[in-house]
Coordinates of C-alpha atoms in Angstrom, one line a residue:
M1 CA -7.0 43.6 -73.6
F2 CA -8.7 46.6 -75.2
N3 CA -8.9 48.5 -78.5
M4 CA -6.8 51.7 -78.4
E5 CA -9.1 53.2 -81.0
W6 CA -11.7 53.5 -78.2
F7 CA -9.7 56.4 -76.7
L8 CA -8.9 58.5 -79.8
K9 CA -10.3 62.1 -80.0
D10 CA -12.7 61.2 -82.8
S11 CA -14.2 58.1 -81.1
N12 CA -17.8 58.1 -80.1
P13 CA -18.1 59.6 -76.5
V14 CA -20.9 57.4 -75.4
E15 CA -19.1 54.3 -76.6
R16 CA -15.9 55.6 -75.0
R17 CA -17.6 55.8 -71.6
Q18 CA -19.0 52.3 -72.1
H19 CA -15.5 50.9 -72.8
I20 CA -14.1 52.8 -69.7
A21 CA -16.9 51.2 -67.6
Y22 CA -16.1 47.8 -69.1
I23 CA -12.4 48.0 -68.1
N24 CA -13.5 49.3 -64.7
V25 CA -15.7 46.2 -64.2
W26 CA -12.7 44.0 -64.9
F27 CA -10.5 45.8 -62.4
D28 CA -13.2 45.3 -59.8
S29 CA -13.7 41.7 -60.7
I30 CA -10.0 40.9 -60.5
A31 CA -9.7 42.6 -57.1
T32 CA -12.7 40.6 -55.9
H33 CA -11.8 37.2 -57.2
A34 CA -8.0 37.2 -57.6
E35 CA -6.8 38.3 -54.2
D36 CA -4.6 36.1 -52.1
P37 CA -6.3 36.0 -48.6
A38 CA -2.9 35.2 -47.0
D39 CA -1.2 38.5 -47.8
G40 CA -3.8 40.6 -49.7
S41 CA -1.8 40.6 -52.9
I42 CA -3.7 40.6 -56.3
A43 CA -2.9 38.6 -59.4
P44 CA -0.5 40.3 -61.8
I45 CA -2.3 42.3 -64.6
L46 CA -1.0 43.3 -68.1
L47 CA -3.0 45.9 -70.1
V48 CA -2.7 45.1 -73.8
G49 CA -3.8 47.8 -76.3
T50 CA -4.7 46.4 -79.7
H51 CA -4.9 48.0 -83.2
K52 CA -1.5 49.6 -83.1
D53 CA -1.6 49.5 -86.9
V54 CA -4.3 52.3 -86.6
V55 CA -3.1 54.0 -83.4
V56 CA 0.4 54.3 -84.5
S57 CA 2.2 57.2 -82.9
P58 CA 4.1 56.9 -79.6
E59 CA 2.4 60.2 -78.5
Q60 CA -1.0 58.5 -78.7
H61 CA 0.3 55.5 -76.7
E62 CA 1.7 57.8 -74.1
N63 CA -1.6 59.7 -73.8
I64 CA -3.6 56.5 -73.5
S65 CA -1.2 55.3 -70.8
T66 CA -1.6 58.6 -68.9
M67 CA -5.4 58.4 -69.3
L68 CA -5.4 54.8 -67.9
Y69 CA -3.3 55.9 -64.9
H70 CA -5.5 58.9 -64.0
T71 CA -8.7 56.9 -64.5
F72 CA -7.9 53.6 -62.7
S73 CA -4.8 54.2 -60.5
R74 CA -7.0 54.4 -57.3
K75 CA -8.4 50.9 -58.0
P76 CA -7.1 48.2 -55.6
A77 CA -6.1 46.1 -58.5
W78 CA -4.0 48.8 -60.1
S79 CA -1.1 47.9 -57.8
S80 CA -0.7 44.7 -59.8
V81 CA -0.5 46.3 -63.2
Q82 CA 2.8 45.5 -64.9
R83 CA 4.5 48.3 -66.8
F84 CA 6.0 48.0 -70.3
D85 CA 9.6 49.0 -69.5
K86 CA 10.9 49.1 -73.1
A87 CA 8.2 51.3 -74.7
T88 CA 8.9 53.8 -77.4
L89 CA 7.8 57.3 -76.3
P90 CA 8.0 60.6 -78.2
S91 CA 11.1 61.4 -76.2
G92 CA 12.7 58.0 -76.7
R93 CA 12.7 54.9 -74.6
G94 CA 10.4 54.9 -71.6
K95 CA 7.6 53.2 -69.6
L96 CA 3.9 52.7 -70.4
W97 CA 1.1 51.3 -68.4
L98 CA 0.0 49.3 -71.5
F99 CA 1.6 47.1 -74.1
P100 CA 0.5 48.4 -77.6
V101 CA 0.4 45.6 -80.2
D102 CA -0.3 45.3 -83.9
N103 CA -2.9 42.5 -84.5
T104 CA -2.2 42.4 -88.2
I105 CA 1.4 41.1 -88.0
G106 CA 1.0 38.5 -85.2
N107 CA 4.1 37.2 -83.6
T108 CA 6.4 39.4 -85.6
D109 CA 5.4 42.4 -83.4
P110 CA 8.4 42.7 -81.0
V111 CA 6.0 43.9 -78.3
L112 CA 4.4 40.4 -78.2
L113 CA 7.9 39.1 -77.3
E114 CA 8.1 41.6 -74.5
I115 CA 4.6 40.5 -73.2
K116 CA 5.7 36.9 -73.2
T117 CA 8.9 37.8 -71.4
T118 CA 7.0 39.8 -68.8
V119 CA 4.5 37.0 -68.2
Q120 CA 7.3 34.5 -67.7
E121 CA 9.1 36.8 -65.2
V122 CA 5.9 37.4 -63.3
V123 CA 4.9 33.8 -63.2
K124 CA 8.3 32.7 -62.0
A125 CA 8.0 35.0 -59.0
E126 CA 4.6 33.5 -58.0
K127 CA 4.7 31.3 -54.9
Y128 CA 2.6 28.5 -56.4
V129 CA 5.0 27.9 -59.4
N130 CA 7.7 26.7 -57.1
A131 CA 5.4 24.5 -55.0
K132 CA 6.2 20.8 -54.9
V133 CA 3.4 18.4 -55.8
P134 CA 3.1 14.6 -55.9
F135 CA 3.9 13.1 -59.3
V136 CA 0.5 11.4 -59.2
W137 CA -1.2 14.8 -59.4
L138 CA 0.7 15.6 -62.7
K139 CA -0.4 12.2 -64.0
V140 CA -4.0 13.1 -63.2
L141 CA -3.7 16.5 -64.9
E142 CA -2.2 14.9 -68.0
R143 CA -5.3 12.6 -68.1
L144 CA -7.6 15.5 -67.7
Q145 CA -6.0 17.3 -70.6
E146 CA -6.4 14.4 -73.0
E147 CA -8.0 15.3 -76.3
G148 CA -11.6 14.4 -76.8
R149 CA -12.7 15.1 -73.2
A150 CA -15.8 17.2 -72.6
S151 CA -15.5 20.7 -71.3
S152 CA -16.5 19.5 -67.8
I153 CA -16.3 16.4 -65.6
T154 CA -17.8 15.5 -62.3
L155 CA -15.9 15.4 -59.0
H156 CA -16.7 11.7 -58.7
E157 CA -15.1 11.1 -62.1
V158 CA -11.9 12.9 -61.0
V159 CA -11.8 10.8 -57.8
L160 CA -12.0 7.6 -59.8
L161 CA -9.3 8.9 -62.1
G162 CA -7.1 9.7 -59.1
Q163 CA -7.5 6.2 -57.8
E164 CA -6.4 4.8 -61.2
C165 CA -3.3 7.0 -61.1
G166 CA -2.3 5.9 -57.6
M167 CA -4.0 8.1 -55.1
P168 CA -4.0 8.6 -52.2
C169 CA -0.3 9.4 -51.7
K170 CA -0.7 9.1 -47.9
P171 CA -2.8 6.3 -46.4
E172 CA -4.3 8.6 -43.7
V173 CA -5.8 10.9 -46.4
S174 CA -8.9 9.8 -48.4
V175 CA -8.8 9.9 -52.2
E176 CA -11.5 12.6 -52.3
D177 CA -9.7 14.9 -49.8
E178 CA -6.5 14.6 -51.8
V179 CA -8.4 15.3 -55.1
L180 CA -9.9 18.4 -53.5
S181 CA -6.4 19.6 -52.5
M182 CA -5.2 18.9 -56.0
L183 CA -8.1 20.7 -57.6
E184 CA -7.6 23.8 -55.4
L185 CA -4.0 24.0 -56.7
F186 CA -4.9 23.4 -60.3
N187 CA -7.7 26.0 -60.0
D188 CA -5.1 28.6 -58.7
L189 CA -2.8 27.7 -61.6
G190 CA -5.6 28.1 -64.1
Q191 CA -5.5 24.5 -65.3
V192 CA -9.0 23.7 -64.3
M193 CA -11.9 25.5 -62.5
H194 CA -13.3 24.1 -59.3
H195 CA -15.1 25.8 -56.4
P196 CA -15.9 24.2 -53.0
E197 CA -19.4 25.7 -52.6
P198 CA -22.0 23.0 -52.2
S199 CA -23.9 24.1 -55.4
L200 CA -20.7 24.0 -57.5
R201 CA -18.6 21.3 -55.7
D202 CA -19.4 18.5 -58.0
L203 CA -18.4 20.4 -61.2
V204 CA -14.9 20.4 -62.5
I205 CA -14.5 22.6 -65.6
L206 CA -11.7 21.6 -68.0
D207 CA -12.4 24.1 -70.8
A208 CA -13.7 27.4 -69.3
A209 CA -13.9 29.0 -72.8
N210 CA -16.4 26.5 -74.1
Y211 CA -18.2 25.8 -70.8
M212 CA -18.7 29.3 -69.5
V213 CA -17.4 32.0 -71.8
A214 CA -19.3 30.8 -74.9
P215 CA -22.8 30.9 -73.3
A216 CA -22.0 34.1 -71.4
S217 CA -21.0 35.8 -74.6
R218 CA -24.5 35.3 -76.0
I219 CA -25.7 37.7 -73.3
I220 CA -22.7 40.0 -72.7
C221 CA -21.9 41.1 -76.3
E222 CA -22.9 43.6 -78.9
H223 CA -26.0 41.6 -80.1
S224 CA -26.4 43.4 -83.4
M225 CA -22.8 42.4 -84.4
H226 CA -22.7 38.9 -82.9
E227 CA -26.2 37.5 -83.6
D228 CA -26.2 33.7 -83.9
E229 CA -29.2 31.3 -84.1
F230 CA -29.8 31.5 -80.4
I231 CA -29.7 35.3 -80.1
K232 CA -31.9 35.5 -83.3
E233 CA -34.5 33.2 -81.8
A234 CA -34.5 35.1 -78.5
R235 CA -34.9 38.4 -80.3
T236 CA -37.8 37.3 -82.5
S237 CA -39.7 35.0 -80.1
K238 CA -39.2 36.9 -76.8
R239 CA -38.9 40.5 -78.0
Q240 CA -39.8 42.2 -74.7
L241 CA -37.5 40.0 -72.6
F242 CA -34.7 40.4 -75.2
N243 CA -35.0 44.2 -75.1
K244 CA -35.0 44.3 -71.3
M245 CA -31.8 42.2 -71.4
R246 CA -30.1 44.6 -73.7
E247 CA -30.9 47.3 -71.1
G248 CA -29.2 45.2 -68.4
V249 CA -32.1 43.3 -66.9
L250 CA -32.2 39.6 -67.6
D251 CA -35.2 37.3 -67.0
P252 CA -34.0 33.7 -66.6
D253 CA -36.8 32.5 -68.9
L254 CA -34.8 33.9 -71.7
L255 CA -31.9 31.5 -70.9
Q256 CA -34.1 28.6 -72.1
I257 CA -33.6 30.0 -75.6
L258 CA -30.1 31.5 -75.4
W259 CA -28.7 28.4 -73.8
K260 CA -31.0 26.0 -75.7
D261 CA -28.0 23.7 -76.6
R262 CA -27.0 23.3 -72.9
L263 CA -30.3 23.1 -70.9
T264 CA -28.8 20.7 -68.4
E265 CA -26.3 23.3 -67.4
V266 CA -28.5 26.4 -67.1
E267 CA -28.7 26.4 -63.3
V268 CA -25.0 25.9 -62.7
L269 CA -24.1 28.4 -65.4
Q270 CA -26.2 31.0 -63.5
E271 CA -24.4 30.1 -60.3
M272 CA -21.0 30.6 -62.0
L273 CA -21.9 33.9 -63.5
V274 CA -23.3 35.2 -60.3
K275 CA -20.1 34.1 -58.5
Y276 CA -18.0 36.0 -60.9
G277 CA -20.1 39.1 -60.8
F278 CA -21.4 39.0 -64.4
F279 CA -25.0 38.5 -63.1
V280 CA -26.3 40.2 -60.0
P281 CA -29.6 38.8 -58.5
I282 CA -32.4 41.3 -58.0
V283 CA -34.1 40.9 -54.7
N284 CA -37.2 42.4 -53.1
Q285 CA -35.9 42.7 -49.6
L286 CA -32.6 44.2 -48.6
D287 CA -31.7 41.3 -46.3
A288 CA -32.7 38.6 -48.8
T289 CA -30.1 36.3 -50.3
P290 CA -31.9 34.3 -53.0
T291 CA -30.6 31.1 -54.6
V292 CA -30.5 30.8 -58.4
K293 CA -33.7 28.9 -58.3
E294 CA -35.5 31.7 -56.4
S295 CA -34.1 34.6 -58.3
R296 CA -36.4 35.8 -61.1
H297 CA -34.3 38.5 -62.6
Y298 CA -30.6 39.6 -62.8
L299 CA -28.8 42.8 -63.4
V300 CA -26.1 42.4 -66.0
P301 CA -23.7 45.2 -65.2
A302 CA -21.9 45.0 -68.6
L303 CA -25.2 45.8 -70.4
L304 CA -26.5 48.6 -68.1
P305 CA -26.8 51.9 -70.0
I306 CA -24.0 54.4 -69.2
T307 CA -26.2 57.5 -69.7
V308 CA -27.5 58.2 -66.2
Q309 CA -24.4 59.9 -65.0
R310 CA -20.9 60.4 -66.3
V311 CA -18.8 58.5 -63.9
F312 CA -15.6 58.8 -65.9
E313 CA -14.2 61.6 -67.9
P314 CA -11.1 60.3 -69.5
K315 CA -8.6 62.5 -71.2
L316 CA -8.9 62.2 -74.9
V317 CA -5.9 61.5 -77.1

């Protein structure tokens, strides 16, 4: 999802390049983390352009679509972008590489219905949707989604919950092994987040927005616009570290302030953000692979200045 105003002729050129780079990071991230190792396919992508109440004309929409194609069509993930087949173009009905929506009218925008229809069609075609699973797994998922649960739970707690619901389904399989298979499927379906790496294995995330996105957004954001009590304290008490972070270099010491309300999760949050490419550990030796505990600084690609070289030159609309 992106703001179509970013790509108008009168938009700020520096900010425009930053937004192009932002979309580029997401394409690379999807290609890295959403590829099926079995056949090399990448998860379906819909590009949604917001602020259609400002960027009104079909000509502008067509120009933005063309710009997106010329800028990103060589990306591996581009092959998974879904086209808007019922778009309005200057010449009549046609196809766009984006779905332009008007945020101000909500569900009354007919393009939102087309987005929902496209998502349903794409999801129905996915292999995992038609997979048969034990009924016990659905009972466990229902329990995990009960109101009042924390945003995360331990693997041991899920194993106990599985036992309560009737696992294992086959006597020759241990409860933990079946739970791990279940979590792998639910992770692929986006119902939970679970990763088998030793450092993350014991964590099952039930609410990714609260557990991971909320703390990450204190770092990866426009700090002057989204300052909260944590960002304010970091800015005023650790000025040098804060300014370095805004330039894309993060000292983990700053996380003790930015994540002050979740200090027990600081280490695992760093692991997660490194895994998804939002943090990149800075090492001294080319062959070194430091752990989170050993890493003293991170690059934050989304915050790095886009002034060294002009990587993208999108066509203006």
